[in-house]
Backbone as numpy.savetxt, mean C-alpha at the origin, in Angstrom:
# Nx Ny Nz CAx CAy CAz Cx Cy Cz
-11.19 -12.10 -0.54 -12.01 -10.97 -0.55 -11.11 -9.68 -0.53
-10.15 -9.62 0.32 -9.30 -8.43 0.38 -8.29 -8.33 -0.75
-7.80 -9.45 -1.25 -6.83 -9.45 -2.32 -7.48 -8.91 -3.59
-8.67 -9.36 -3.99 -9.25 -8.89 -5.19 -9.63 -7.39 -5.10
-10.17 -7.01 -3.94 -10.48 -5.59 -3.71 -9.21 -4.73 -3.78
-8.18 -5.21 -3.16 -6.91 -4.47 -3.16 -6.41 -4.26 -4.59
-6.46 -5.30 -5.40 -5.99 -5.20 -6.78 -6.85 -4.26 -7.60
-8.16 -4.36 -7.43 -9.07 -3.51 -8.21 -8.94 -2.01 -7.85
-8.72 -1.75 -6.56 -8.69 -0.36 -6.11 -7.29 0.21 -6.08
-6.29 -0.55 -6.39 -4.87 -0.06 -6.32 -4.46 0.88 -7.44
-5.20 0.87 -8.50 -4.80 1.63 -9.66 -4.05 0.78 -10.67
-3.91 -0.49 -10.41 -3.23 -1.44 -11.33 -4.08 -1.65 -12.59
-5.39 -1.86 -12.42 -6.27 -2.17 -13.53 -7.03 -0.91 -13.99
-7.58 -0.18 -13.04 -8.32 1.04 -13.35 -7.54 2.24 -12.77
-7.52 3.36 -13.50 -6.74 4.54 -12.98 -7.32 5.05 -11.70
-6.44 5.35 -10.79 -6.82 5.85 -9.44 -7.64 7.17 -9.55
-7.18 8.05 -10.42 -7.82 9.34 -10.55 -9.24 9.23 -11.15
-9.52 8.18 -11.87 -10.86 7.99 -12.42 -11.88 7.39 -11.49
-11.44 6.96 -10.32 -12.33 6.33 -9.34 -13.16 7.41 -8.62
-14.36 7.06 -8.15 -15.08 8.01 -7.27 -14.28 8.28 -5.99
-14.60 9.40 -5.39 -13.83 9.78 -4.21 -14.01 8.80 -3.05
-15.15 8.16 -2.92 -15.34 7.19 -1.88 -14.43 6.01 -2.09
-14.28 5.52 -3.33 -13.38 4.47 -3.67 -11.92 4.83 -3.42
-11.59 6.12 -3.67 -10.22 6.58 -3.44 -9.87 6.55 -1.96
-10.81 6.91 -1.10 -10.55 6.86 0.30 -10.37 5.38 0.79
-11.13 4.50 0.25 -10.98 3.08 0.62 -9.65 2.54 0.07
-9.24 2.95 -1.13 -8.02 2.50 -1.73 -6.80 2.95 -0.95
-6.88 4.06 -0.28 -5.77 4.54 0.50 -5.45 3.61 1.68
-6.36 2.78 2.08 -6.14 1.86 3.20 -5.42 0.62 2.82
-5.16 0.42 1.52 -4.49 -0.78 1.03 -3.03 -0.49 0.70
-2.10 -1.34 1.11 -0.68 -1.10 0.73 -0.43 -1.23 -0.74
-1.19 -2.00 -1.46 -1.02 -2.17 -2.90 -1.18 -0.84 -3.67
-2.07 -0.01 -3.19 -2.23 1.33 -3.84 -0.97 2.16 -3.75
-0.36 2.20 -2.61 0.88 2.97 -2.43 2.04 2.34 -3.21
2.11 0.99 -3.20 3.14 0.26 -3.93 3.04 0.55 -5.42
1.87 0.43 -5.99 1.67 0.64 -7.41 2.02 2.07 -7.79
1.57 3.03 -6.99 1.87 4.40 -7.22 3.37 4.70 -7.17
4.02 4.04 -6.24 5.48 4.22 -6.09 6.23 3.61 -7.28
5.84 2.44 -7.68 6.52 1.78 -8.82 6.28 2.56 -10.13
5.09 3.06 -10.30 4.82 3.88 -11.53 5.66 5.13 -11.52
5.83 5.75 -10.40 6.69 6.96 -10.30 8.12 6.65 -10.61
8.59 5.51 -10.15 9.99 5.13 -10.37 10.23 4.81 -11.84
9.41 3.95 -12.38 9.66 3.43 -13.70 9.27 4.45 -14.81
8.06 5.02 -14.65 7.58 5.88 -15.77 8.01 7.33 -15.66
8.18 7.88 -14.47 8.41 9.30 -14.32 9.81 9.63 -13.82
10.58 8.64 -13.50 11.95 8.88 -12.94 11.92 9.84 -11.76
11.07 9.54 -10.78 10.79 10.40 -9.69 11.97 10.45 -8.71
12.07 11.55 -8.02 13.10 11.70 -6.97 12.53 11.19 -5.62
13.41 11.05 -4.65 13.02 10.48 -3.37 11.97 11.35 -2.69
12.13 12.66 -2.79 11.16 13.56 -2.17 9.75 13.37 -2.72
9.65 13.13 -4.05 8.35 12.90 -4.66 7.67 11.62 -4.19
8.46 10.65 -3.76 7.95 9.39 -3.32 7.79 9.24 -1.81
8.07 10.30 -1.11 8.09 10.19 0.40 6.72 9.86 0.98
5.65 10.31 0.43 4.29 10.08 0.94 4.01 8.57 0.92
4.17 7.97 -0.25 3.94 6.57 -0.41 4.90 5.71 0.39
6.17 6.12 0.42 7.15 5.39 1.21 6.81 5.43 2.68
6.36 6.53 3.17 5.97 6.62 4.57 4.80 5.70 4.90
3.79 5.66 4.02 2.67 4.77 4.22 3.06 3.30 4.19
3.97 2.93 3.28 4.41 1.58 3.20 5.24 1.20 4.47
5.97 2.16 5.01 6.69 1.94 6.23 5.73 1.71 7.41
4.66 2.51 7.44 3.64 2.33 8.47 3.00 0.99 8.41
2.61 0.56 7.17 1.99 -0.73 6.99 2.96 -1.83 7.42
4.25 -1.70 7.12 5.24 -2.70 7.52 5.37 -2.75 9.01
5.45 -1.62 9.66 5.56 -1.62 11.15 4.34 -2.20 11.80
3.16 -1.93 11.28 1.95 -2.52 11.85 1.93 -4.01 11.70
2.34 -4.46 10.52 2.37 -5.93 10.26 3.39 -6.61 11.19
4.56 -6.01 11.36 5.55 -6.59 12.22 5.14 -6.62 13.63
4.49 -5.57 14.10 4.00 -5.52 15.49 2.85 -6.55 15.76
1.98 -6.69 14.76 0.92 -7.72 14.87 1.52 -9.09 14.92
2.50 -9.36 14.05 3.18 -10.64 14.05 3.91 -10.92 15.36
4.55 -9.90 15.90 5.27 -10.11 17.15 4.34 -10.35 18.31
3.22 -9.67 18.34 2.27 -9.91 19.49 1.59 -11.27 19.36
1.37 -11.76 18.15 0.71 -13.04 17.92 1.64 -14.23 18.09
2.98 -13.99 18.00 3.95 -15.05 18.12 4.07 -15.51 19.55
3.99 -16.80 19.78 4.12 -17.32 21.16 5.30 -18.37 21.09
6.29 -18.10 21.86 7.39 -18.96 21.90 7.24 -19.92 23.11
7.17 -21.16 22.79 7.03 -22.19 23.83 8.01 -23.29 23.63
8.44 -23.84 24.73 9.31 -25.04 24.63 8.50 -26.25 25.10
8.39 -27.20 24.27 7.60 -28.45 24.67 8.50 -29.60 24.81
């Protein structure tokens, strides 16, 4: 459910700017949106680091949240 929604709203298939504003707000919650935007800027536009800072910050936040969730869910036991 989340994977297909993430792909459809990321801007990979349909342009992000052509989506309704409600769909754009939902798309901002998916890491794939920021990754696709970042890759397009690198490959197609030869962007500088400052231009990519917004998406890199969001990907860093998603990474930290994922690592914290994994660390809290991990239980080390000796049997």
